[in-house]
C-alpha cells in the first residue's frame, strides 16, 4: 500500500510539473517567435481612411517597427511578419512594436501568436483570438474569445500574471492596475459578439483562430462569425 501511495505522489508531482512548464511557456514564449518587425495592410473596408504615420495607406502598405497605423471611418485587416492577423476597428490606432502591438485607441482583434499591449500591461498568447479595447479615458479591456491569454504588467514582474480563458475579460486601468476577472454568461458573450461585428464580418482575408472561435460559438448555440453572416454598416458605438 505504501508503494502505491508513493507512485501516486510521484505521478501527481509529474502532472504539477507539466502544468507549471505550460504556464511558464505561455507567459514567457520564445523570444524569436514574438519578435515583430512589420505589419502589412491586407484589406481595407468602408472607405480609405487608413494611415501609416499620417500617410494614406493602401493594400500591401507596410508599417515598420515604431510606426503608427490608425483608422478613421474605415476598417482594416493587418498581417504581421510572424503571420499573426489583426483587425483594426474604426477610429482606432496602434503602434508596431518589437515585443508587442501597442494599442493606443479603439479596438483591435488579434488572432494568432501576437502580444497586445495597453501601456505597460501585456497580453501573451501562443495562438488564440482575443480583443483589446481602449477608450478616451485610457481605460482598456482584454477579452478572450477563444483559447487562453496571460495578462501581466511589465513594470511589476513580481506580480503573477492573470490567466484569462474564453468568455472571460479583465479591465485595465491606467498605471497598469487590473480589475477582477469577469466571466461572461452566454447572453453577455452573444451581446459582445454583436457589438464587435465590424471586426468579424465582411472581411475576405481570413484571421488565425477564427474557425476555432466559430466552434466556440457553435458549442454555445450561437451563430458562427462567418463573413457572409452580416452586411451591416451601422457605426459601432464606443467602448462603453
PDB file of C-alpha atoms in Angstrom:
ATOM      1  CA  UNK A   1       0.000   0.000   0.000  1.00  0.00           C
ATOM      2  CA  UNK A   2       2.874   2.323   0.760  1.00  0.00           C
ATOM      3  CA  UNK A   3       4.406   1.600  -2.609  1.00  0.00           C
ATOM      4  CA  UNK A   4       1.144   2.519  -4.366  1.00  0.00           C
ATOM      5  CA  UNK A   5       0.918   5.769  -2.410  1.00  0.00           C
ATOM      6  CA  UNK A   6       4.493   6.606  -3.341  1.00  0.00           C
ATOM      7  CA  UNK A   7       3.798   6.049  -7.030  1.00  0.00           C
ATOM      8  CA  UNK A   8       0.690   8.195  -6.752  1.00  0.00           C
ATOM      9  CA  UNK A   9       2.690  11.027  -5.186  1.00  0.00           C
ATOM     10  CA  UNK A  10       5.312  10.829  -7.937  1.00  0.00           C
ATOM     11  CA  UNK A  11       2.614  10.846 -10.600  1.00  0.00           C
ATOM     12  CA  UNK A  12       0.933  13.916  -9.080  1.00  0.00           C
ATOM     13  CA  UNK A  13       4.284  15.717  -8.880  1.00  0.00           C
ATOM     14  CA  UNK A  14       4.879  14.885 -12.544  1.00  0.00           C
ATOM     15  CA  UNK A  15       1.499  16.346 -13.518  1.00  0.00           C
ATOM     16  CA  UNK A  16       2.147  19.501 -11.489  1.00  0.00           C
ATOM     17  CA  UNK A  17       5.462  19.878 -13.265  1.00  0.00           C
ATOM     18  CA  UNK A  18       3.801  19.665 -16.659  1.00  0.00           C
ATOM     19  CA  UNK A  19       1.230  22.299 -15.679  1.00  0.00           C
ATOM     20  CA  UNK A  20       3.986  24.564 -14.383  1.00  0.00           C
ATOM     21  CA  UNK A  21       6.013  24.232 -17.560  1.00  0.00           C
ATOM     22  CA  UNK A  22       2.905  25.012 -19.622  1.00  0.00           C
ATOM     23  CA  UNK A  23       2.185  28.159 -17.616  1.00  0.00           C
ATOM     24  CA  UNK A  24       5.789  29.346 -17.939  1.00  0.00           C
ATOM     25  CA  UNK A  25       5.726  28.698 -21.674  1.00  0.00           C
ATOM     26  CA  UNK A  26       2.549  30.767 -22.041  1.00  0.00           C
ATOM     27  CA  UNK A  27       3.862  33.726 -20.063  1.00  0.00           C
ATOM     28  CA  UNK A  28       7.414  33.523 -21.479  1.00  0.00           C
ATOM     29  CA  UNK A  29       7.163  32.279 -25.067  1.00  0.00           C
ATOM     30  CA  UNK A  30      10.299  32.026 -27.223  1.00  0.00           C
ATOM     31  CA  UNK A  31      11.711  35.488 -27.929  1.00  0.00           C
ATOM     32  CA  UNK A  32      12.264  34.786 -31.606  1.00  0.00           C
ATOM     33  CA  UNK A  33       8.628  33.797 -32.126  1.00  0.00           C
ATOM     34  CA  UNK A  34       7.425  37.037 -30.548  1.00  0.00           C
ATOM     35  CA  UNK A  35       9.606  39.486 -32.476  1.00  0.00           C
ATOM     36  CA  UNK A  36       7.515  41.786 -34.660  1.00  0.00           C
ATOM     37  CA  UNK A  37       9.250  43.819 -37.328  1.00  0.00           C
ATOM     38  CA  UNK A  38       6.383  44.966 -39.538  1.00  0.00           C
ATOM     39  CA  UNK A  39       2.643  44.958 -40.165  1.00  0.00           C
ATOM     40  CA  UNK A  40       1.166  44.900 -43.650  1.00  0.00           C
ATOM     41  CA  UNK A  41      -2.271  46.245 -44.576  1.00  0.00           C
ATOM     42  CA  UNK A  42      -4.011  43.378 -46.394  1.00  0.00           C
ATOM     43  CA  UNK A  43      -7.592  44.650 -46.601  1.00  0.00           C
ATOM     44  CA  UNK A  44      -9.478  47.947 -46.170  1.00  0.00           C
ATOM     45  CA  UNK A  45     -13.256  48.240 -45.812  1.00  0.00           C
ATOM     46  CA  UNK A  46     -15.757  51.117 -45.587  1.00  0.00           C
ATOM     47  CA  UNK A  47     -13.642  53.837 -47.166  1.00  0.00           C
ATOM     48  CA  UNK A  48      -9.985  54.719 -47.424  1.00  0.00           C
ATOM     49  CA  UNK A  49      -9.224  56.369 -44.085  1.00  0.00           C
ATOM     50  CA  UNK A  50      -6.326  54.159 -43.067  1.00  0.00           C
ATOM     51  CA  UNK A  51      -2.996  55.823 -42.335  1.00  0.00           C
ATOM     52  CA  UNK A  52       0.576  54.857 -41.561  1.00  0.00           C
ATOM     53  CA  UNK A  53       2.400  57.744 -39.866  1.00  0.00           C
ATOM     54  CA  UNK A  54      -0.248  60.117 -41.316  1.00  0.00           C
ATOM     55  CA  UNK A  55       0.377  58.815 -44.832  1.00  0.00           C
ATOM     56  CA  UNK A  56      -2.615  57.324 -46.651  1.00  0.00           C
ATOM     57  CA  UNK A  57      -2.271  53.538 -46.687  1.00  0.00           C
ATOM     58  CA  UNK A  58      -3.381  51.087 -49.368  1.00  0.00           C
ATOM     59  CA  UNK A  59      -3.439  47.314 -49.599  1.00  0.00           C
ATOM     60  CA  UNK A  60       0.134  45.986 -49.189  1.00  0.00           C
ATOM     61  CA  UNK A  61       1.299  49.168 -47.467  1.00  0.00           C
ATOM     62  CA  UNK A  62       3.721  48.237 -44.678  1.00  0.00           C
ATOM     63  CA  UNK A  63       4.320  49.789 -41.269  1.00  0.00           C
ATOM     64  CA  UNK A  64       7.736  49.219 -39.735  1.00  0.00           C
ATOM     65  CA  UNK A  65       8.650  48.876 -36.097  1.00  0.00           C
ATOM     66  CA  UNK A  66       7.778  52.034 -34.162  1.00  0.00           C
ATOM     67  CA  UNK A  67       5.296  53.314 -36.748  1.00  0.00           C
ATOM     68  CA  UNK A  68       1.637  54.022 -36.077  1.00  0.00           C
ATOM     69  CA  UNK A  69      -1.324  52.642 -38.002  1.00  0.00           C
ATOM     70  CA  UNK A  70      -4.661  54.365 -37.493  1.00  0.00           C
ATOM     71  CA  UNK A  71      -8.135  54.380 -38.984  1.00  0.00           C
ATOM     72  CA  UNK A  72     -10.845  56.968 -39.379  1.00  0.00           C
ATOM     73  CA  UNK A  73     -14.175  55.804 -40.808  1.00  0.00           C
ATOM     74  CA  UNK A  74     -12.598  52.688 -42.341  1.00  0.00           C
ATOM     75  CA  UNK A  75     -11.761  49.210 -41.039  1.00  0.00           C
ATOM     76  CA  UNK A  76      -8.518  47.391 -41.792  1.00  0.00           C
ATOM     77  CA  UNK A  77      -7.056  43.894 -41.689  1.00  0.00           C
ATOM     78  CA  UNK A  78      -3.338  43.622 -40.952  1.00  0.00           C
ATOM     79  CA  UNK A  79      -0.844  40.790 -41.227  1.00  0.00           C
ATOM     80  CA  UNK A  80       2.247  40.705 -39.010  1.00  0.00           C
ATOM     81  CA  UNK A  81       5.549  39.290 -40.207  1.00  0.00           C
ATOM     82  CA  UNK A  82       5.036  36.241 -37.942  1.00  0.00           C
ATOM     83  CA  UNK A  83       1.705  35.531 -39.743  1.00  0.00           C
ATOM     84  CA  UNK A  84      -0.464  36.677 -36.848  1.00  0.00           C
ATOM     85  CA  UNK A  85      -3.517  38.608 -38.015  1.00  0.00           C
ATOM     86  CA  UNK A  86      -5.149  41.792 -36.715  1.00  0.00           C
ATOM     87  CA  UNK A  87      -8.361  43.624 -37.465  1.00  0.00           C
ATOM     88  CA  UNK A  88      -8.459  47.296 -36.641  1.00  0.00           C
ATOM     89  CA  UNK A  89     -11.853  48.865 -35.991  1.00  0.00           C
ATOM     90  CA  UNK A  90     -12.975  52.359 -36.946  1.00  0.00           C
ATOM     91  CA  UNK A  91     -11.298  55.290 -35.159  1.00  0.00           C
ATOM     92  CA  UNK A  92      -8.599  53.011 -33.773  1.00  0.00           C
ATOM     93  CA  UNK A  93      -4.820  53.128 -33.678  1.00  0.00           C
ATOM     94  CA  UNK A  94      -1.809  51.023 -32.736  1.00  0.00           C
ATOM     95  CA  UNK A  95       1.964  51.139 -32.853  1.00  0.00           C
ATOM     96  CA  UNK A  96       4.012  48.270 -34.239  1.00  0.00           C
ATOM     97  CA  UNK A  97       6.477  47.182 -31.562  1.00  0.00           C
ATOM     98  CA  UNK A  98       9.187  44.531 -31.430  1.00  0.00           C
ATOM     99  CA  UNK A  99       7.689  42.642 -28.492  1.00  0.00           C
ATOM    100  CA  UNK A 100       4.017  43.651 -28.816  1.00  0.00           C
ATOM    101  CA  UNK A 101       1.414  45.611 -30.718  1.00  0.00           C
ATOM    102  CA  UNK A 102       0.728  48.714 -28.617  1.00  0.00           C
ATOM    103  CA  UNK A 103      -2.959  49.632 -28.757  1.00  0.00           C
ATOM    104  CA  UNK A 104      -3.432  53.387 -28.383  1.00  0.00           C
ATOM    105  CA  UNK A 105      -7.147  53.853 -29.100  1.00  0.00           C
ATOM    106  CA  UNK A 106     -10.271  51.969 -30.157  1.00  0.00           C
ATOM    107  CA  UNK A 107     -10.494  48.226 -30.646  1.00  0.00           C
ATOM    108  CA  UNK A 108      -8.240  45.585 -32.163  1.00  0.00           C
ATOM    109  CA  UNK A 109      -8.981  41.904 -32.726  1.00  0.00           C
ATOM    110  CA  UNK A 110      -5.837  39.757 -32.588  1.00  0.00           C
ATOM    111  CA  UNK A 111      -5.588  36.237 -33.987  1.00  0.00           C
ATOM    112  CA  UNK A 112      -2.516  34.041 -33.785  1.00  0.00           C
ATOM    113  CA  UNK A 113       0.716  34.399 -31.872  1.00  0.00           C
ATOM    114  CA  UNK A 114       0.990  38.101 -31.138  1.00  0.00           C
ATOM    115  CA  UNK A 115       1.246  40.086 -27.928  1.00  0.00           C
ATOM    116  CA  UNK A 116      -1.022  43.074 -27.469  1.00  0.00           C
ATOM    117  CA  UNK A 117      -0.158  45.877 -25.036  1.00  0.00           C
ATOM    118  CA  UNK A 118      -2.096  48.544 -23.170  1.00  0.00           C
ATOM    119  CA  UNK A 119       0.554  50.798 -21.649  1.00  0.00           C
ATOM    120  CA  UNK A 120       2.771  48.551 -19.520  1.00  0.00           C
ATOM    121  CA  UNK A 121       0.206  45.734 -19.481  1.00  0.00           C
ATOM    122  CA  UNK A 122       0.891  42.953 -21.976  1.00  0.00           C
ATOM    123  CA  UNK A 123      -1.357  40.109 -23.151  1.00  0.00           C
ATOM    124  CA  UNK A 124       0.623  36.991 -24.071  1.00  0.00           C
ATOM    125  CA  UNK A 125      -0.774  34.181 -26.213  1.00  0.00           C
ATOM    126  CA  UNK A 126       0.598  31.167 -28.052  1.00  0.00           C
ATOM    127  CA  UNK A 127      -2.092  31.396 -30.717  1.00  0.00           C
ATOM    128  CA  UNK A 128      -5.672  32.313 -29.935  1.00  0.00           C
ATOM    129  CA  UNK A 129      -8.286  35.003 -30.627  1.00  0.00           C
ATOM    130  CA  UNK A 130      -8.711  37.933 -28.285  1.00  0.00           C
ATOM    131  CA  UNK A 131      -9.920  41.520 -28.261  1.00  0.00           C
ATOM    132  CA  UNK A 132      -8.167  44.604 -26.874  1.00  0.00           C
ATOM    133  CA  UNK A 133     -10.011  47.896 -26.431  1.00  0.00           C
ATOM    134  CA  UNK A 134      -9.008  51.295 -25.076  1.00  0.00           C
ATOM    135  CA  UNK A 135     -11.302  54.286 -24.610  1.00  0.00           C
ATOM    136  CA  UNK A 136     -10.538  58.007 -24.480  1.00  0.00           C
ATOM    137  CA  UNK A 137     -10.013  57.839 -20.699  1.00  0.00           C
ATOM    138  CA  UNK A 138      -7.171  55.332 -21.214  1.00  0.00           C
ATOM    139  CA  UNK A 139      -9.227  52.579 -19.622  1.00  0.00           C
ATOM    140  CA  UNK A 140      -8.780  49.346 -21.519  1.00  0.00           C
ATOM    141  CA  UNK A 141     -10.140  45.861 -21.634  1.00  0.00           C
ATOM    142  CA  UNK A 142      -8.794  42.464 -22.684  1.00  0.00           C
ATOM    143  CA  UNK A 143     -11.397  39.878 -23.693  1.00  0.00           C
ATOM    144  CA  UNK A 144     -10.636  36.298 -24.727  1.00  0.00           C
ATOM    145  CA  UNK A 145     -12.877  34.930 -27.462  1.00  0.00           C
ATOM    146  CA  UNK A 146     -11.081  31.600 -27.871  1.00  0.00           C
ATOM    147  CA  UNK A 147      -8.169  29.976 -26.087  1.00  0.00           C
ATOM    148  CA  UNK A 148      -6.100  31.342 -23.196  1.00  0.00           C
ATOM    149  CA  UNK A 149      -4.254  34.626 -22.641  1.00  0.00           C
ATOM    150  CA  UNK A 150      -1.896  35.628 -19.818  1.00  0.00           C
ATOM    151  CA  UNK A 151      -2.113  39.310 -18.826  1.00  0.00           C
ATOM    152  CA  UNK A 152       0.715  40.863 -16.817  1.00  0.00           C
ATOM    153  CA  UNK A 153       2.391  44.184 -16.041  1.00  0.00           C
ATOM    154  CA  UNK A 154       5.926  44.505 -17.416  1.00  0.00           C
ATOM    155  CA  UNK A 155       6.710  47.131 -14.784  1.00  0.00           C
ATOM    156  CA  UNK A 156       5.771  44.753 -11.971  1.00  0.00           C
ATOM    157  CA  UNK A 157       7.416  41.425 -12.908  1.00  0.00           C
ATOM    158  CA  UNK A 158       6.980  40.075  -9.383  1.00  0.00           C
ATOM    159  CA  UNK A 159       3.203  40.053  -9.711  1.00  0.00           C
ATOM    160  CA  UNK A 160       1.861  36.774 -11.133  1.00  0.00           C
ATOM    161  CA  UNK A 161       0.001  37.025 -14.455  1.00  0.00           C
ATOM    162  CA  UNK A 162      -3.767  36.934 -14.692  1.00  0.00           C
ATOM    163  CA  UNK A 163      -4.876  33.964 -16.807  1.00  0.00           C
ATOM    164  CA  UNK A 164      -7.936  34.599 -18.976  1.00  0.00           C
ATOM    165  CA  UNK A 165      -9.868  31.893 -20.775  1.00  0.00           C
ATOM    166  CA  UNK A 166     -12.591  32.158 -23.401  1.00  0.00           C
ATOM    167  CA  UNK A 167     -15.643  34.143 -22.294  1.00  0.00           C
ATOM    168  CA  UNK A 168     -13.517  35.992 -19.717  1.00  0.00           C
ATOM    169  CA  UNK A 169     -12.355  39.604 -19.648  1.00  0.00           C
ATOM    170  CA  UNK A 170     -10.409  41.981 -17.432  1.00  0.00           C
ATOM    171  CA  UNK A 171     -10.417  45.771 -17.247  1.00  0.00           C
ATOM    172  CA  UNK A 172      -7.054  47.540 -17.459  1.00  0.00           C
ATOM    173  CA  UNK A 173      -6.915  50.838 -15.588  1.00  0.00           C
ATOM    174  CA  UNK A 174      -4.169  53.464 -16.012  1.00  0.00           C
ATOM    175  CA  UNK A 175      -0.809  52.703 -14.341  1.00  0.00           C
ATOM    176  CA  UNK A 176      -1.290  49.016 -15.085  1.00  0.00           C
ATOM    177  CA  UNK A 177      -3.960  48.314 -12.460  1.00  0.00           C
ATOM    178  CA  UNK A 178      -6.026  45.243 -13.352  1.00  0.00           C
ATOM    179  CA  UNK A 179      -9.626  44.728 -12.326  1.00  0.00           C
ATOM    180  CA  UNK A 180     -11.087  41.342 -11.363  1.00  0.00           C
ATOM    181  CA  UNK A 181     -11.625  38.622 -13.946  1.00  0.00           C
ATOM    182  CA  UNK A 182     -15.186  38.776 -15.276  1.00  0.00           C
ATOM    183  CA  UNK A 183     -16.867  35.619 -16.558  1.00  0.00           C
ATOM    184  CA  UNK A 184     -19.441  36.382 -19.261  1.00  0.00           C
ATOM    185  CA  UNK A 185     -22.694  34.459 -19.487  1.00  0.00           C
ATOM    186  CA  UNK A 186     -23.836  33.144 -22.861  1.00  0.00           C
ATOM    187  CA  UNK A 187     -26.200  36.134 -23.402  1.00  0.00           C
ATOM    188  CA  UNK A 188     -23.390  38.535 -22.451  1.00  0.00           C
ATOM    189  CA  UNK A 189     -20.974  36.774 -24.791  1.00  0.00           C
ATOM    190  CA  UNK A 190     -23.546  36.888 -27.587  1.00  0.00           C
ATOM    191  CA  UNK A 191     -24.022  40.622 -26.992  1.00  0.00           C
ATOM    192  CA  UNK A 192     -20.251  41.127 -27.147  1.00  0.00           C
ATOM    193  CA  UNK A 193     -20.041  39.315 -30.477  1.00  0.00           C
ATOM    194  CA  UNK A 194     -22.816  41.508 -31.887  1.00  0.00           C
ATOM    195  CA  UNK A 195     -21.042  44.598 -30.572  1.00  0.00           C
ATOM    196  CA  UNK A 196     -17.790  43.792 -32.400  1.00  0.00           C
ATOM    197  CA  UNK A 197     -19.369  42.768 -35.700  1.00  0.00           C
ATOM    198  CA  UNK A 198     -17.261  45.360 -37.521  1.00  0.00           C
ATOM    199  CA  UNK A 199     -14.219  43.210 -36.688  1.00  0.00           C
ATOM    200  CA  UNK A 200     -15.814  39.907 -37.657  1.00  0.00           C
ATOM    201  CA  UNK A 201     -17.882  40.341 -40.790  1.00  0.00           C
ATOM    202  CA  UNK A 202     -17.354  41.041 -44.493  1.00  0.00           C
ATOM    203  CA  UNK A 203     -13.571  40.615 -44.490  1.00  0.00           C
ATOM    204  CA  UNK A 204     -12.275  38.390 -47.289  1.00  0.00           C
ATOM    205  CA  UNK A 205      -8.876  37.806 -45.690  1.00  0.00           C
ATOM    206  CA  UNK A 206      -9.071  35.081 -43.069  1.00  0.00           C
ATOM    207  CA  UNK A 207      -7.935  35.547 -39.476  1.00  0.00           C
ATOM    208  CA  UNK A 208      -5.940  32.965 -37.476  1.00  0.00           C
ATOM    209  CA  UNK A 209      -8.037  31.159 -34.826  1.00  0.00           C
ATOM    210  CA  UNK A 210     -11.308  32.433 -36.318  1.00  0.00           C
ATOM    211  CA  UNK A 211     -12.544  28.924 -37.112  1.00  0.00           C
ATOM    212  CA  UNK A 212     -11.706  27.787 -33.579  1.00  0.00           C
ATOM    213  CA  UNK A 213     -13.777  30.750 -32.346  1.00  0.00           C
ATOM    214  CA  UNK A 214     -16.628  29.671 -34.606  1.00  0.00           C
ATOM    215  CA  UNK A 215     -16.508  26.261 -32.928  1.00  0.00           C
ATOM    216  CA  UNK A 216     -16.863  28.009 -29.568  1.00  0.00           C
ATOM    217  CA  UNK A 217     -19.928  29.845 -30.862  1.00  0.00           C
ATOM    218  CA  UNK A 218     -21.443  26.618 -32.192  1.00  0.00           C
ATOM    219  CA  UNK A 219     -20.891  24.892 -28.853  1.00  0.00           C
ATOM    220  CA  UNK A 220     -22.762  27.755 -27.163  1.00  0.00           C
ATOM    221  CA  UNK A 221     -25.617  27.562 -29.646  1.00  0.00           C
ATOM    222  CA  UNK A 222     -24.674  30.895 -31.263  1.00  0.00           C
ATOM    223  CA  UNK A 223     -24.339  31.798 -34.939  1.00  0.00           C
ATOM    224  CA  UNK A 224     -20.770  31.411 -36.296  1.00  0.00           C
ATOM    225  CA  UNK A 225     -18.987  34.619 -37.239  1.00  0.00           C
ATOM    226  CA  UNK A 226     -18.821  33.873 -40.950  1.00  0.00           C
ATOM    227  CA  UNK A 227     -18.031  36.731 -43.348  1.00  0.00           C
ATOM    228  CA  UNK A 228     -21.447  36.360 -45.009  1.00  0.00           C
ATOM    229  CA  UNK A 229     -23.356  36.466 -41.723  1.00  0.00           C
ATOM    230  CA  UNK A 230     -23.878  40.207 -41.796  1.00  0.00           C
ATOM    231  CA  UNK A 231     -23.716  43.120 -44.193  1.00  0.00           C
ATOM    232  CA  UNK A 232     -24.390  45.752 -41.566  1.00  0.00           C
ATOM    233  CA  UNK A 233     -22.613  49.071 -41.924  1.00  0.00           C
ATOM    234  CA  UNK A 234     -24.145  50.639 -38.846  1.00  0.00           C
ATOM    235  CA  UNK A 235     -21.459  52.522 -36.883  1.00  0.00           C
ATOM    236  CA  UNK A 236     -20.340  50.664 -33.789  1.00  0.00           C
ATOM    237  CA  UNK A 237     -20.585  52.652 -30.534  1.00  0.00           C
ATOM    238  CA  UNK A 238     -17.604  53.393 -28.284  1.00  0.00           C
ATOM    239  CA  UNK A 239     -16.085  51.125 -25.690  1.00  0.00           C
ATOM    240  CA  UNK A 240     -18.985  51.505 -23.240  1.00  0.00           C
TER     241      UNK A 240
END
